[in-house]
Short mmCIF file of C-alpha atoms in Angstrom, two decimals:
data_model
loop_
_atom_site.label_atom_id
_atom_site.label_comp_id
_atom_site.label_asym_id
_atom_site.label_seq_id
_atom_site.Cartn_x
_atom_site.Cartn_y
_atom_site.Cartn_z
CA MET A 1 9.67 -1.44 -16.25
CA GLU A 2 11.00 1.81 -15.16
CA ILE A 3 10.27 2.97 -11.53
CA THR A 4 10.58 6.50 -10.62
CA TRP A 5 10.59 7.64 -6.89
CA PHE A 6 9.33 11.37 -6.20
CA GLY A 7 10.04 11.22 -2.39
CA HIS A 8 8.06 9.98 0.63
CA SER A 9 6.17 7.03 -0.82
CA ALA A 10 5.22 8.55 -4.40
CA PHE A 11 6.22 6.32 -7.27
CA ARG A 12 5.63 6.15 -11.03
CA LEU A 13 5.73 2.85 -13.02
CA ASP A 14 6.22 2.88 -16.64
CA PHE A 15 5.83 -0.26 -18.68
CA LYS A 16 4.60 -1.20 -22.08
CA GLY A 17 3.41 2.38 -22.92
CA THR A 18 1.47 2.49 -19.43
CA ALA A 19 2.02 5.10 -16.96
CA VAL A 20 0.95 4.42 -13.37
CA LEU A 21 1.16 6.73 -10.24
CA ILE A 22 1.21 5.31 -6.76
CA ASP A 23 0.39 7.67 -3.74
CA PRO A 24 1.09 10.88 -5.65
CA PHE A 25 1.94 13.22 -2.94
CA PHE A 26 3.66 16.10 -4.70
CA THR A 27 2.08 19.30 -3.27
CA GLY A 28 3.49 19.92 0.36
CA ASN A 29 5.94 16.98 -0.07
CA PRO A 30 9.35 18.45 1.07
CA ALA A 31 11.04 15.71 -0.89
CA PHE A 32 9.31 16.29 -4.13
CA VAL A 33 11.91 17.95 -6.26
CA SER A 34 10.80 16.88 -9.70
CA ASP A 35 9.00 18.51 -12.58
CA ARG A 36 5.17 18.10 -12.06
CA ALA A 37 4.14 18.30 -15.53
CA ALA A 38 6.91 15.48 -16.33
CA ALA A 39 5.73 13.38 -13.43
CA ILE A 40 2.06 13.07 -14.47
CA LYS A 41 2.69 13.04 -18.31
CA GLY A 42 0.72 10.37 -19.93
CA VAL A 43 -0.63 8.79 -16.53
CA SER A 44 -3.70 6.69 -17.10
CA HIS A 45 -4.03 5.29 -13.69
CA ILE A 46 -3.54 6.34 -9.90
CA LEU A 47 -3.40 3.71 -7.15
CA VAL A 48 -3.79 4.90 -3.62
CA THR A 49 -2.96 2.84 -0.62
CA HIS A 50 -4.73 4.70 2.17
CA GLY A 51 -6.48 7.87 3.14
CA HIS A 52 -3.78 9.86 4.83
CA GLY A 53 -2.98 13.18 3.05
CA ASP A 54 0.75 12.10 2.49
CA HIS A 55 -0.50 9.44 0.28
CA VAL A 56 -3.75 10.83 -1.33
CA GLY A 57 -1.78 13.88 -2.11
CA ASP A 58 -2.57 15.39 -5.48
CA THR A 59 -4.82 12.38 -6.66
CA LEU A 60 -7.88 14.48 -7.35
CA ALA A 61 -6.05 17.19 -9.33
CA ILE A 62 -4.11 14.78 -11.28
CA ALA A 63 -7.14 12.73 -12.09
CA ARG A 64 -8.79 15.89 -13.39
CA GLU A 65 -5.93 16.93 -15.42
CA THR A 66 -5.09 13.68 -16.99
CA GLY A 67 -8.38 11.78 -17.04
CA ALA A 68 -6.72 9.04 -14.85
CA THR A 69 -8.71 6.31 -13.20
CA VAL A 70 -8.17 6.08 -9.41
CA THR A 71 -8.06 2.49 -7.85
CA THR A 72 -8.29 2.52 -4.12
CA ASN A 73 -10.50 0.99 -1.36
CA TYR A 74 -14.23 1.48 -1.54
CA ASP A 75 -14.60 3.98 1.27
CA LEU A 76 -11.71 6.28 0.30
CA GLY A 77 -12.77 6.25 -3.40
CA MET A 78 -16.32 7.09 -2.62
CA TRP A 79 -15.00 10.04 -0.44
CA LEU A 80 -12.98 11.14 -3.47
CA VAL A 81 -15.97 10.72 -5.65
CA SER A 82 -17.89 13.14 -3.40
CA LYS A 83 -15.17 15.63 -3.98
CA GLY A 84 -15.20 15.30 -7.68
CA LEU A 85 -13.57 12.37 -8.94
CA GLU A 86 -14.95 11.09 -12.05
CA LYS A 87 -13.22 7.68 -12.74
CA PHE A 88 -13.11 5.44 -9.74
CA ASN A 89 -12.18 1.59 -9.94
CA PRO A 90 -13.54 0.36 -6.49
CA MET A 91 -11.83 -2.42 -4.63
CA ASN A 92 -11.13 -3.66 -1.14
CA THR A 93 -8.61 -5.77 0.59
CA GLY A 94 -8.08 -9.17 -1.14
CA GLY A 95 -9.68 -8.30 -4.37
CA THR A 96 -8.04 -8.16 -7.86
CA THR A 97 -9.20 -5.98 -10.73
CA ASN A 98 -8.00 -6.28 -14.47
CA LEU A 99 -7.18 -2.79 -15.85
CA GLY A 100 -6.25 -4.04 -19.19
CA ARG A 101 -2.38 -4.03 -19.27
CA PHE A 102 -2.03 -4.90 -15.72
CA THR A 103 -3.89 -6.11 -12.74
CA VAL A 104 -4.09 -4.64 -9.28
CA THR A 105 -4.64 -6.43 -6.05
CA LEU A 106 -5.16 -4.65 -2.62
CA VAL A 107 -3.60 -6.67 0.32
CA ARG A 108 -3.31 -6.10 4.01
CA ALA A 109 -1.32 -3.30 5.70
CA ASP A 110 -0.97 -2.66 9.47
CA HIS A 111 -1.60 1.12 9.66
CA SER A 112 -4.60 3.59 10.02
CA SER A 113 -6.52 5.46 7.31
CA GLY A 114 -8.43 8.73 7.57
CA ASP A 115 -8.51 12.51 7.24
CA MET A 116 -9.57 15.42 9.54
CA VAL A 117 -12.92 17.44 8.81
CA ASP A 118 -13.41 20.33 11.10
CA GLY A 119 -11.01 18.87 13.79
CA ILE A 120 -12.59 15.59 13.70
CA PRO A 121 -10.93 12.42 12.26
CA ILE A 122 -13.08 10.45 9.71
CA TYR A 123 -12.55 6.89 8.70
CA LEU A 124 -11.56 6.18 4.95
CA GLY A 125 -11.38 2.38 4.80
CA ASN A 126 -8.68 0.00 5.67
CA PRO A 127 -5.21 0.82 4.88
CA CYS A 128 -3.75 -1.44 2.01
CA GLY A 129 -0.59 -2.46 0.08
CA VAL A 130 -0.87 -2.71 -3.61
CA ILE A 131 0.19 -5.58 -6.05
CA VAL A 132 0.65 -4.63 -9.69
CA LYS A 133 1.20 -7.57 -12.15
CA ALA A 134 1.71 -7.02 -15.76
CA ALA A 135 2.69 -9.62 -18.49
CA GLY A 136 6.47 -9.97 -18.95
CA GLU A 137 7.18 -7.45 -16.17
CA PRO A 138 8.26 -8.16 -12.44
CA THR A 139 5.50 -8.18 -9.95
CA VAL A 140 5.59 -5.12 -7.80
CA TYR A 141 4.49 -4.90 -4.36
CA HIS A 142 4.09 -1.38 -2.81
CA MET A 143 3.51 -1.94 0.81
CA GLY A 144 1.96 1.42 1.68
CA ASP A 145 2.34 2.41 5.31
CA THR A 146 2.73 -0.74 7.47
CA ASP A 147 4.30 -2.63 10.31
CA VAL A 148 5.78 -6.07 9.64
CA PHE A 149 3.20 -8.91 9.97
CA THR A 150 3.27 -12.60 9.57
CA ASP A 151 0.89 -12.67 6.81
CA MET A 152 3.43 -11.09 4.60
CA GLY A 153 4.53 -14.78 4.21
CA LEU A 154 1.21 -15.41 2.50
CA ILE A 155 1.39 -12.38 0.27
CA ALA A 156 4.74 -13.57 -0.86
CA GLU A 157 3.48 -17.10 -1.51
CA LEU A 158 0.29 -15.89 -3.24
CA HIS A 159 1.81 -13.17 -5.45
CA GLU A 160 5.53 -13.81 -5.57
CA PRO A 161 6.54 -10.20 -5.83
CA LYS A 162 9.99 -9.49 -7.22
CA ILE A 163 10.25 -5.66 -6.57
CA ALA A 164 8.98 -4.15 -3.32
CA MET A 165 8.80 -0.45 -2.15
CA VAL A 166 9.18 -0.81 1.62
CA PRO A 167 8.45 1.96 4.09
CA ILE A 168 11.43 2.42 6.44
CA GLY A 169 11.07 5.88 8.09
CA ASP A 170 10.02 4.62 11.68
CA ARG A 171 7.58 6.37 14.02
CA PHE A 172 4.49 5.81 11.71
CA THR A 173 5.79 2.73 9.89
CA MET A 174 8.47 0.19 10.14
CA GLY A 175 11.77 1.24 10.98
CA ALA A 176 14.97 0.12 9.27
CA ARG A 177 15.54 -3.00 11.41
CA SER A 178 11.94 -4.14 11.16
CA ALA A 179 11.76 -3.46 7.38
CA ALA A 180 14.99 -5.36 6.65
CA PHE A 181 13.68 -8.12 8.89
CA ALA A 182 10.43 -8.26 6.84
CA VAL A 183 12.21 -8.43 3.58
CA GLN A 184 14.72 -11.16 4.70
CA ARG A 185 12.11 -13.20 6.56
CA PHE A 186 9.34 -13.46 4.14
CA PHE A 187 10.28 -12.42 0.75
CA ARG A 188 12.37 -13.53 -2.20
CA LEU A 189 12.80 -10.15 -4.04
CA ASP A 190 15.28 -9.30 -6.85
CA ALA A 191 15.04 -5.70 -5.37
CA VAL A 192 13.84 -3.49 -2.71
CA ILE A 193 13.30 0.15 -2.78
CA PRO A 194 13.03 1.97 0.56
CA CYS A 195 10.64 4.74 1.15
CA HIS A 196 8.72 7.01 3.48
CA TYR A 197 11.77 8.48 4.74
CA GLY A 198 13.75 11.72 4.09
CA SER A 199 10.81 13.94 3.79
CA PHE A 200 9.49 15.15 7.16
CA PRO A 201 12.06 15.81 10.13
CA ILE A 202 10.03 13.41 12.31
CA ILE A 203 10.96 10.47 10.24
CA ASP A 204 14.42 9.07 9.41
CA PRO A 205 16.38 11.39 7.06
CA THR A 206 18.15 8.68 4.92
CA ALA A 207 18.06 5.10 4.10
CA GLU A 208 21.51 4.39 5.51
CA LYS A 209 20.26 2.21 8.40
CA PHE A 210 18.13 0.02 6.08
CA VAL A 211 21.07 -0.28 3.64
CA ASP A 212 23.25 -1.36 6.51
CA ALA A 213 20.55 -3.81 7.78
CA MET A 214 20.38 -5.46 4.43
CA LYS A 215 24.12 -5.95 3.84
CA GLY A 216 24.98 -9.49 3.14
CA HIS A 217 21.36 -10.40 1.86
CA ALA A 218 20.86 -11.47 -1.75
CA THR A 219 18.04 -8.80 -2.24
CA ARG A 220 19.36 -5.88 -4.19
CA VAL A 221 18.70 -2.52 -2.35
CA ILE A 222 17.92 0.26 -4.75
CA VAL A 223 18.09 3.76 -3.31
CA PRO A 224 17.03 5.90 -6.38
CA GLU A 225 17.63 9.69 -6.86
CA LYS A 226 14.40 11.34 -6.66
CA GLY A 227 12.72 11.92 -10.06
CA GLU A 228 15.31 9.50 -11.81
CA PRO A 229 13.81 6.46 -13.36
CA VAL A 230 15.33 3.18 -12.45
CA ALA A 231 15.08 0.04 -14.83
CA VAL A 232 14.06 -3.28 -13.08
#
């Protein structure tokens, strides 16, 4: 499997001829420096963790351009359908769906989820993390936006992820110390990829504090260059 980070929490997974985007926030993302056409080429599925604009991002436009199926929670998905989404795979927390070459499970995240319409906040379903499993590939856990919570131990026991994307930027998610604590306390990962940092000035600009907090732990920390695939 190859994993490409596009800044903030946007990722692409490539495995067995399948291309999957997670939280494809490109337009308006200060950290997105990649070629958009290359980033969406061949994409068949888009996974969205929750309804905030920095995670929904370009989902509608990319789905329209590529014909990709969007998998997310029911409430957010139906809101996207009302805006023109044609291929929606509805789910909710705890459920698993088989998408052919891989399965997706939505798991708990401690955050919020919504958008603003005419200055009024609207609810767009519960925030989630995403578990991706494909035969012969490491199980991937994108935590979405979240705080640390003890049920991470149950997620680890049930799904045995080997690769995790972990938010570290602080203020809206875990900061470096909490993120490192979560990884070390609850998981047996082969590698962890920090995210949700280095995009907006209001959150941490680098992954340095997280890298420092992970020193001495067996889990490999991967801090990828934006737009450069990493084999895992």
